[in-house]
Tab-separated table of C-alpha atoms and ligand atoms in Angstrom:
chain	number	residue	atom	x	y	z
S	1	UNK	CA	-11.133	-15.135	4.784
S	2	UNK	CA	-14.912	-14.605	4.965
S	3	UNK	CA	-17.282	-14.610	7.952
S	4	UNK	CA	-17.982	-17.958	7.736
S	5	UNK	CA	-13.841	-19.067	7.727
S	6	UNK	CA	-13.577	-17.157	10.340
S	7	UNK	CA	-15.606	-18.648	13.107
S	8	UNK	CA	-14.508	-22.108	11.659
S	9	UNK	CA	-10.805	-21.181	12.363
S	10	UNK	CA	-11.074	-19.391	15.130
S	11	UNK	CA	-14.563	-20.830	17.099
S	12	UNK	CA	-13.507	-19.746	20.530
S	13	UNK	CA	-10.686	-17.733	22.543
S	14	UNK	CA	-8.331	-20.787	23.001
S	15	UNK	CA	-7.887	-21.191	19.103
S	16	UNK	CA	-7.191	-17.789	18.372
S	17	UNK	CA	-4.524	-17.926	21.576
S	18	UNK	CA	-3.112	-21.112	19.829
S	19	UNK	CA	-3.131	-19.540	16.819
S	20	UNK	CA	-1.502	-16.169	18.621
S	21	UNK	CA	1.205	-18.388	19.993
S	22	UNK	CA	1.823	-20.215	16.451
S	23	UNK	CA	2.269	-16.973	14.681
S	24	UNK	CA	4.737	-14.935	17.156
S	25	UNK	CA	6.865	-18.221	16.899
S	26	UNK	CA	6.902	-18.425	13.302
S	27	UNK	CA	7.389	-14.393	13.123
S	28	UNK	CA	9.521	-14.182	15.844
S	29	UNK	CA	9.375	-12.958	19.825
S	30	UNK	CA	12.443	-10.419	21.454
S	31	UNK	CA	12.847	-9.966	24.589
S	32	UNK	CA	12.114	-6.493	26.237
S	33	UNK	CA	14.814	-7.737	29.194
S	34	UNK	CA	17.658	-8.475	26.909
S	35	UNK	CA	17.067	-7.940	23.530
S	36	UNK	CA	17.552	-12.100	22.685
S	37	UNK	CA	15.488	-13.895	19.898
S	38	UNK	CA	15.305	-17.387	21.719
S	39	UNK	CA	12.281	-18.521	23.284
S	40	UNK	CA	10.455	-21.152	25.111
S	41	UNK	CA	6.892	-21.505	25.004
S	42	UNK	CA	5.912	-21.866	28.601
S	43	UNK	CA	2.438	-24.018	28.235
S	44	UNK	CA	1.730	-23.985	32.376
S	45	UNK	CA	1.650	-20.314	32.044
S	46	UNK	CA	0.918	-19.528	27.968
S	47	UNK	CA	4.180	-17.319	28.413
S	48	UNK	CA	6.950	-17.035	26.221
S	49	UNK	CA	9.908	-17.317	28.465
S	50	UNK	CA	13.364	-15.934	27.135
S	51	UNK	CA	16.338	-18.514	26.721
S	52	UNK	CA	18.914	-15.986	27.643
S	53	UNK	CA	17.646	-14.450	31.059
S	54	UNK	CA	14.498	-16.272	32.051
S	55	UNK	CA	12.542	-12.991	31.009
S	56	UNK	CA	8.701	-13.793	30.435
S	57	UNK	CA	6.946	-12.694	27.611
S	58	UNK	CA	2.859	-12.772	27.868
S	59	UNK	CA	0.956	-13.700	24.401
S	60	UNK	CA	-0.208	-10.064	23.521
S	61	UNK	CA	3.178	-8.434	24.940
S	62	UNK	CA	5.016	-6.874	22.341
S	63	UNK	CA	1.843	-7.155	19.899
S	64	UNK	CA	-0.638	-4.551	18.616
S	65	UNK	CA	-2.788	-5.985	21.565
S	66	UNK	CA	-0.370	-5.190	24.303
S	67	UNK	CA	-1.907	-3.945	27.791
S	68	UNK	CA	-5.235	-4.374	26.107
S	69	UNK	CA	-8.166	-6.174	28.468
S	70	UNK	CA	-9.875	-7.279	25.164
S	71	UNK	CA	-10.076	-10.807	24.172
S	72	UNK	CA	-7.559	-12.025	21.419
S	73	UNK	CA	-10.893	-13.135	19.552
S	74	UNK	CA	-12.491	-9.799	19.339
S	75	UNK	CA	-9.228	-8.495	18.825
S	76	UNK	CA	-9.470	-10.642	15.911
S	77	UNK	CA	-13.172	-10.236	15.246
S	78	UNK	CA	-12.248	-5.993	14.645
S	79	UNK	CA	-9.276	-6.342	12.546
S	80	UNK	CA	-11.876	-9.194	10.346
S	81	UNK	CA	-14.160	-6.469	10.484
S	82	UNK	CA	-11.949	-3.625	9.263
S	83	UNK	CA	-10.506	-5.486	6.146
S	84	UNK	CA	-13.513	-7.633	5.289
S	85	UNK	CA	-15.412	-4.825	3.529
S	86	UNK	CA	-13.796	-2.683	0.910
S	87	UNK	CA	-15.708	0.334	2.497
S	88	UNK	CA	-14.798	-0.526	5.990
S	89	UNK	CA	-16.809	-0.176	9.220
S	90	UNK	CA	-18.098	2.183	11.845
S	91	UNK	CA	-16.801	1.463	15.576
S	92	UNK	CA	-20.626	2.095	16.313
S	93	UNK	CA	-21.451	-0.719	13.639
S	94	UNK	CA	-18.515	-3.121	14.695
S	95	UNK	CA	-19.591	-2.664	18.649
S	96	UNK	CA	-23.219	-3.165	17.616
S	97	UNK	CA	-22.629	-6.594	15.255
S	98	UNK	CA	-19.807	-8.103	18.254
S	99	UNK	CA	-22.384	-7.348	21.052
S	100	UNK	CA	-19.616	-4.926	22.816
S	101	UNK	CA	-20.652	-3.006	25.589
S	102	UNK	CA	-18.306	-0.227	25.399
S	103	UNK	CA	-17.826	2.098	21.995
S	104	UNK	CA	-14.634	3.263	23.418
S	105	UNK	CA	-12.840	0.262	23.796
S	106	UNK	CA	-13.774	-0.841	20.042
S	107	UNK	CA	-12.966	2.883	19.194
S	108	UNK	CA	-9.672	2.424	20.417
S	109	UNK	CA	-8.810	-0.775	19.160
S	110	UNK	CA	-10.061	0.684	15.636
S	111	UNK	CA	-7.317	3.272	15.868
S	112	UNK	CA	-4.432	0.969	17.261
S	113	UNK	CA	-5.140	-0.992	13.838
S	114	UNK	CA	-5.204	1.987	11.863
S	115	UNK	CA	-1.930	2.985	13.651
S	116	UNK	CA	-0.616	-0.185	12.615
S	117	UNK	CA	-2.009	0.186	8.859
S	118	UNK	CA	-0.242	3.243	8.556
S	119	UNK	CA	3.602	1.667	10.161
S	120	UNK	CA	3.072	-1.493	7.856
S	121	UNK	CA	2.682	1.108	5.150
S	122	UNK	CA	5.415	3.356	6.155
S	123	UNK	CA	8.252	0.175	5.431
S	124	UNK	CA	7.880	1.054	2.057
S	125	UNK	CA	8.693	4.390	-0.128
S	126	UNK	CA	7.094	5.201	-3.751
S	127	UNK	CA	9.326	4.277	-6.793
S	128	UNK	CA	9.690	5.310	-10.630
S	129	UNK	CA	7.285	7.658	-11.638
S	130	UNK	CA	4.570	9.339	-9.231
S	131	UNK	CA	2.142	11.717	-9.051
S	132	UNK	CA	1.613	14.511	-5.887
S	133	UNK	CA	-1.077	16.314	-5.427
S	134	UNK	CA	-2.867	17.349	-2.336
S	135	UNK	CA	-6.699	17.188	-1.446
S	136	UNK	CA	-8.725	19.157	1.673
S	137	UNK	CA	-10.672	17.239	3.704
S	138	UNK	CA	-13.191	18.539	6.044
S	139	UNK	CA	-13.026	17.302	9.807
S	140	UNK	CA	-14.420	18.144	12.950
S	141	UNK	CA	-12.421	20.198	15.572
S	142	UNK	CA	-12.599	18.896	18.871
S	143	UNK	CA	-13.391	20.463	21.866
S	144	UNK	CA	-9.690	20.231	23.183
S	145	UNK	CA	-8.186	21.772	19.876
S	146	UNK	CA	-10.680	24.170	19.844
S	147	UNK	CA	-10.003	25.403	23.195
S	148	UNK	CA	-6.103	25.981	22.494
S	149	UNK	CA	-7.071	27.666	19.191
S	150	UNK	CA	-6.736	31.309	19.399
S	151	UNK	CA	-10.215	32.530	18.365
S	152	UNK	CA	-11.331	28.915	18.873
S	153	UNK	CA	-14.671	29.982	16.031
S	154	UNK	CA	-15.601	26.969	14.162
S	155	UNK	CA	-16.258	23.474	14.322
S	156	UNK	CA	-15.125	22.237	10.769
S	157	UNK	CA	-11.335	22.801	9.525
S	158	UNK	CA	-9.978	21.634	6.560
S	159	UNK	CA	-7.035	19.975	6.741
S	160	UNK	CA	-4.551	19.634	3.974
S	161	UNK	CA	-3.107	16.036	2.576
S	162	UNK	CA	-0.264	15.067	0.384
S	163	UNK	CA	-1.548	12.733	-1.933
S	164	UNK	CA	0.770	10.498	-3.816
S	165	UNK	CA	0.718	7.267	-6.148
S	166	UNK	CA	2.929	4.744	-8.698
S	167	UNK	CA	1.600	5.588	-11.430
S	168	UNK	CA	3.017	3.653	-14.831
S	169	UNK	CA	2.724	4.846	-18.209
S	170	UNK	CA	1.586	1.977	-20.883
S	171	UNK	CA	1.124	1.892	-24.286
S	172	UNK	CA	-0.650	-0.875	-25.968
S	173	UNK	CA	2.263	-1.874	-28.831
S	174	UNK	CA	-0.583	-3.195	-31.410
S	175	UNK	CA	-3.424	-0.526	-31.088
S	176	UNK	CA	-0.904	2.736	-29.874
S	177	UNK	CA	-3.706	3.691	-27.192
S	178	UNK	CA	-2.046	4.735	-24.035
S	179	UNK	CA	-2.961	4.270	-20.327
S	180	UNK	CA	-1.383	4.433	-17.211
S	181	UNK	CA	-1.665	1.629	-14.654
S	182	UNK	CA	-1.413	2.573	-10.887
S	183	UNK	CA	0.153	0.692	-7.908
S	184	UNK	CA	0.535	2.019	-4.574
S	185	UNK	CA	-0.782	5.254	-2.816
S	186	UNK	CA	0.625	7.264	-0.018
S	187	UNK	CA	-1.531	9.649	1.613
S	188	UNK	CA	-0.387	12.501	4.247
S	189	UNK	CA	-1.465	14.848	6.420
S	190	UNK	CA	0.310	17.855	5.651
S	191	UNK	CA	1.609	20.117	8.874
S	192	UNK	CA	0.711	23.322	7.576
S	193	UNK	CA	0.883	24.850	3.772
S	194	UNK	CA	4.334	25.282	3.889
S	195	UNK	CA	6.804	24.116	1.325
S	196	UNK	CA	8.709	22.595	4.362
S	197	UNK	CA	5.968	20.215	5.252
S	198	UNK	CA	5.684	18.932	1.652
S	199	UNK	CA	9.580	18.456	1.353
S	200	UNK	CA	9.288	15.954	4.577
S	201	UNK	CA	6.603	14.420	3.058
S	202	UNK	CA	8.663	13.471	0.164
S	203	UNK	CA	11.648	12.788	1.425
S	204	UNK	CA	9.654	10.294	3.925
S	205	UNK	CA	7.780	8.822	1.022
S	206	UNK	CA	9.371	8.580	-2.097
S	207	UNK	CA	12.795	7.338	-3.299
S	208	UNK	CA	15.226	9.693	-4.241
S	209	UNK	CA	15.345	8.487	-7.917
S	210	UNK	CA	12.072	8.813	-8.934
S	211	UNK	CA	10.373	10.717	-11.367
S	212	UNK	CA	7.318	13.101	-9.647
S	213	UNK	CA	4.588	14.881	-11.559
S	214	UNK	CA	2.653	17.871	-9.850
S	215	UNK	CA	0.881	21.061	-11.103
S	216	UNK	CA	2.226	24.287	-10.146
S	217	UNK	CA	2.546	25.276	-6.621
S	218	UNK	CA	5.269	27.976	-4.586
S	219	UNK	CA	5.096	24.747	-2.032
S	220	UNK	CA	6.773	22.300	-4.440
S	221	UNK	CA	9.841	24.487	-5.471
S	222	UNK	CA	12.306	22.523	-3.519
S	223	UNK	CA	10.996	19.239	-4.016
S	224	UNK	CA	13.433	18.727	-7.201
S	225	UNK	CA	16.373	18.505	-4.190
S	226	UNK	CA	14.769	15.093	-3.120
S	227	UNK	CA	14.240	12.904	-6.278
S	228	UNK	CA	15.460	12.467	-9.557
S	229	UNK	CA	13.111	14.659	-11.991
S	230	UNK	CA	10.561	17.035	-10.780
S	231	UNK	CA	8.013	17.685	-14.082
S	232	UNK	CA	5.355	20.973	-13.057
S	233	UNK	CA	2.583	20.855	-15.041
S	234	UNK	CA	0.005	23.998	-15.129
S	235	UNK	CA	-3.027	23.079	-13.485
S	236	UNK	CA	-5.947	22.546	-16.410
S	237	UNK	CA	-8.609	19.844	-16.824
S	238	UNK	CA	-6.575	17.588	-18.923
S	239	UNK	CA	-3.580	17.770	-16.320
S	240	UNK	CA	-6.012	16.583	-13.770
S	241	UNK	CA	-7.790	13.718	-16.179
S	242	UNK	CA	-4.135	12.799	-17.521
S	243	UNK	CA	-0.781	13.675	-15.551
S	244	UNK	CA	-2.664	13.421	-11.843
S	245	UNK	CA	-5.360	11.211	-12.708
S	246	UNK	CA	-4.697	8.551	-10.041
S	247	UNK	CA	-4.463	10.622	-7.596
S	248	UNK	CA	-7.660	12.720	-8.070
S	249	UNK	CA	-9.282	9.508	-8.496
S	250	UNK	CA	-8.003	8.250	-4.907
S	251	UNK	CA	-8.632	11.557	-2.979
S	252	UNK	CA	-11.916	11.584	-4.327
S	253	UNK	CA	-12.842	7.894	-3.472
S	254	UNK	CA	-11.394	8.383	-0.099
S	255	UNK	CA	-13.540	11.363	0.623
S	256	UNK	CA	-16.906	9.613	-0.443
S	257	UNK	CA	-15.903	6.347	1.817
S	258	UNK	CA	-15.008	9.109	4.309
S	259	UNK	CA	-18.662	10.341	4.252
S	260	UNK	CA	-20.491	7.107	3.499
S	261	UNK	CA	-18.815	5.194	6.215
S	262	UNK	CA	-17.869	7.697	9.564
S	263	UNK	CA	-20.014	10.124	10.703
S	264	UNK	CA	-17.144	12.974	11.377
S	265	UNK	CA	-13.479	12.820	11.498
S	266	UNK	CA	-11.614	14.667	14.322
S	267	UNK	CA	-8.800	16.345	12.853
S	268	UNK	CA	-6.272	14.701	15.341
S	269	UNK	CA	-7.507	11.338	13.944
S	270	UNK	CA	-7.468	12.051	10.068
S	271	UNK	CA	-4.492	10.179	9.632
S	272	UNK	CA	-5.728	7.075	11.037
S	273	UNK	CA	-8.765	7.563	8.859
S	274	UNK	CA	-6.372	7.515	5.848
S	275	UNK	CA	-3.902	4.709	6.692
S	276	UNK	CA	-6.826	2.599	6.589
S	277	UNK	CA	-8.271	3.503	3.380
S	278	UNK	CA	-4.663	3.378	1.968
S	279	UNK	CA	-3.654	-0.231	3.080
S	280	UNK	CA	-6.614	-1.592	1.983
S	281	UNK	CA	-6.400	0.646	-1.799
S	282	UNK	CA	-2.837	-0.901	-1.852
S	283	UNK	CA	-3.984	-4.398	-1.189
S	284	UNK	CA	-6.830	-4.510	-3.617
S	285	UNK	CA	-5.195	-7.283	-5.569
S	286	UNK	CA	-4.295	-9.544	-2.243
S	287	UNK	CA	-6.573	-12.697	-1.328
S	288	UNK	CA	-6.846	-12.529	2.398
S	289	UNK	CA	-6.283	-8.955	3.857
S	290	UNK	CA	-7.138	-9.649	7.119
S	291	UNK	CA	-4.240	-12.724	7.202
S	292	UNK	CA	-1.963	-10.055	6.174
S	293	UNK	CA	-2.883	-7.316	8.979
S	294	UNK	CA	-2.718	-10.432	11.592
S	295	UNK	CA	1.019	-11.289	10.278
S	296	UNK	CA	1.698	-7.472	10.926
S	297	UNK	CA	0.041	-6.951	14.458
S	298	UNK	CA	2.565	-9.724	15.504
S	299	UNK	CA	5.725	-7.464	13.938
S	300	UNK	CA	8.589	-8.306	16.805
S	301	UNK	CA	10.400	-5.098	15.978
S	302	UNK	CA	7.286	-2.261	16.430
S	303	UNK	CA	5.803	-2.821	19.671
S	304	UNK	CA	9.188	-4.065	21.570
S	305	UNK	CA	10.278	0.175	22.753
S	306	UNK	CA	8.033	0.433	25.831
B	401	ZN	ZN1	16.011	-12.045	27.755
């Protein structure tokens, strides 16, 4: 959906509450009371009301927007915004092109979606073969971390990511020239250097039968215990243009979009930064991104715990 779809779809705050109320139907509303799937629409008071104990359900309840003061159309406007662009945007941009008053309110939206990005994400582990790496990315410490920090020196850390992808060996059958095509990426921020950290990451985010490439590291000497083969590779330029070329390639187009796009990245927020660079990498191929994020901001079972 372009710009121009957009405001044709959704030209004011009752169609994209309509629309709201079409989409939790069709995806399905619980009920925080009583845990029942059956609901009313209530059209006096654009509530959902539950068919089991008469519990009411407001439009955003139990969505990404939940508690938020923000309009469902700028709601919608942001998450447009975030997926319309390969590159992505600045909350300073987005609050500047939607006429917002207040950065932190777009701010914080931004991350809820990028919160989201990274659950939607999450549903799925890495199969067959993969490469791991890790990359360092340079953030800003903020004031608050920097004050619990023992000799709190320094305003730039950097902070240490697992770096994985599907990556597929093929050979061409007629000319014998070999290439390796790449699905999805996983990207994590890694606790500390310790070959504990990297075991949760892979145990969180790849099957237990696949096949994992890395170079040599003391931190991946356990990994073996969590997949099917572990091949080590020593670290030399081929390696990195060969066995973990997919994954050099993402860290370092993540780091340039990193740069080009967002001033600094707090450390605490790194994550975020990365879940949305990764759900967009892994939808490259899909037509309408945003249609996709507003199918997932709707997700009954994510947002029904509080
Ligand atoms: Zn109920």
């Amino acid at each position: 959906m372009n710009i121009l779809d957009f405001f044709e779809k959704f030209k004011d705050e009752k169609a994209c509450k309509e629309y709201l109320r079409d989409l939790r139907m069709k995806e399905g509303v619980i009920c925080k009371h009583c845990g029942s799937k059956k609901h009313y629409w209530l059209a006096s008071k654009w509530q959902f009301q539950c068919s089991s104990c008469s519990f009411r359900t407001t439009l955003k309840s139990g969505t990404v927007m939940e508690n938020s003061n923000l309009s469902v159309r700028k709601w919608f406007l942001i998450m447009l915004f975030m997926t319309s662009t390969k590159k992505g945007m600045s909350a300073c941009e987005i609050k500047r092109q939607m006429e917002h008053s207040r950065y932190n309110t777009v701010l914080s939206v931004m991350h809820r979606i990028r919160d989201l990005m990274g659950k939607r994400d999450n549903m799925y582990q890495l199969n067959d073969m993969i490469e791991f790496d890790e990359g360092y990315f340079e953030t800003e410490v903020s004031e608050k971390v920097r004050s619990n920090l023992k000799r709190g020196k320094g305003s730039q850390r950097q902070l240490n990511v697992a770096v994985m992808a599907e990556s597929v060996p093929l050979e061409n059958l007629d000319t014998g020239q070999k290439s390796k095509s790449c699905r999805f990426f996983k990207m994590r921020v890694l606790e500390d250097q310790s070959a504990e950290a990297i075991n949760n990451v892979v145990k969180g985010s790849i099957n237990e039968k696949s096949i994992v490439f890395t170079d040599r590291s003391a931190s991946y000497v356990d990994i073996e215990k969590y997949i099917e083969v572990h091949v080590m590779e020593k670290s030399t330029p081929e390696v990195t243009k060969e066995t973990l070329k997919w994954v050099h390639i993402a860290i370092s187009n993540a780091k340039r979009n990193f740069l080009g796009v967002y001033h600094k990245i707090k450390g605490e927020n790194l994550q975020r930064y990365l879940n949305e660079f990764v759900y967009k990498v892994n939808r490259r191929y899909f037509n309408s991104v945003f249609e996709r994020l507003l199918v997932a901001s709707v997700f009954p079972y994510w947002y029904n715990s509080d």
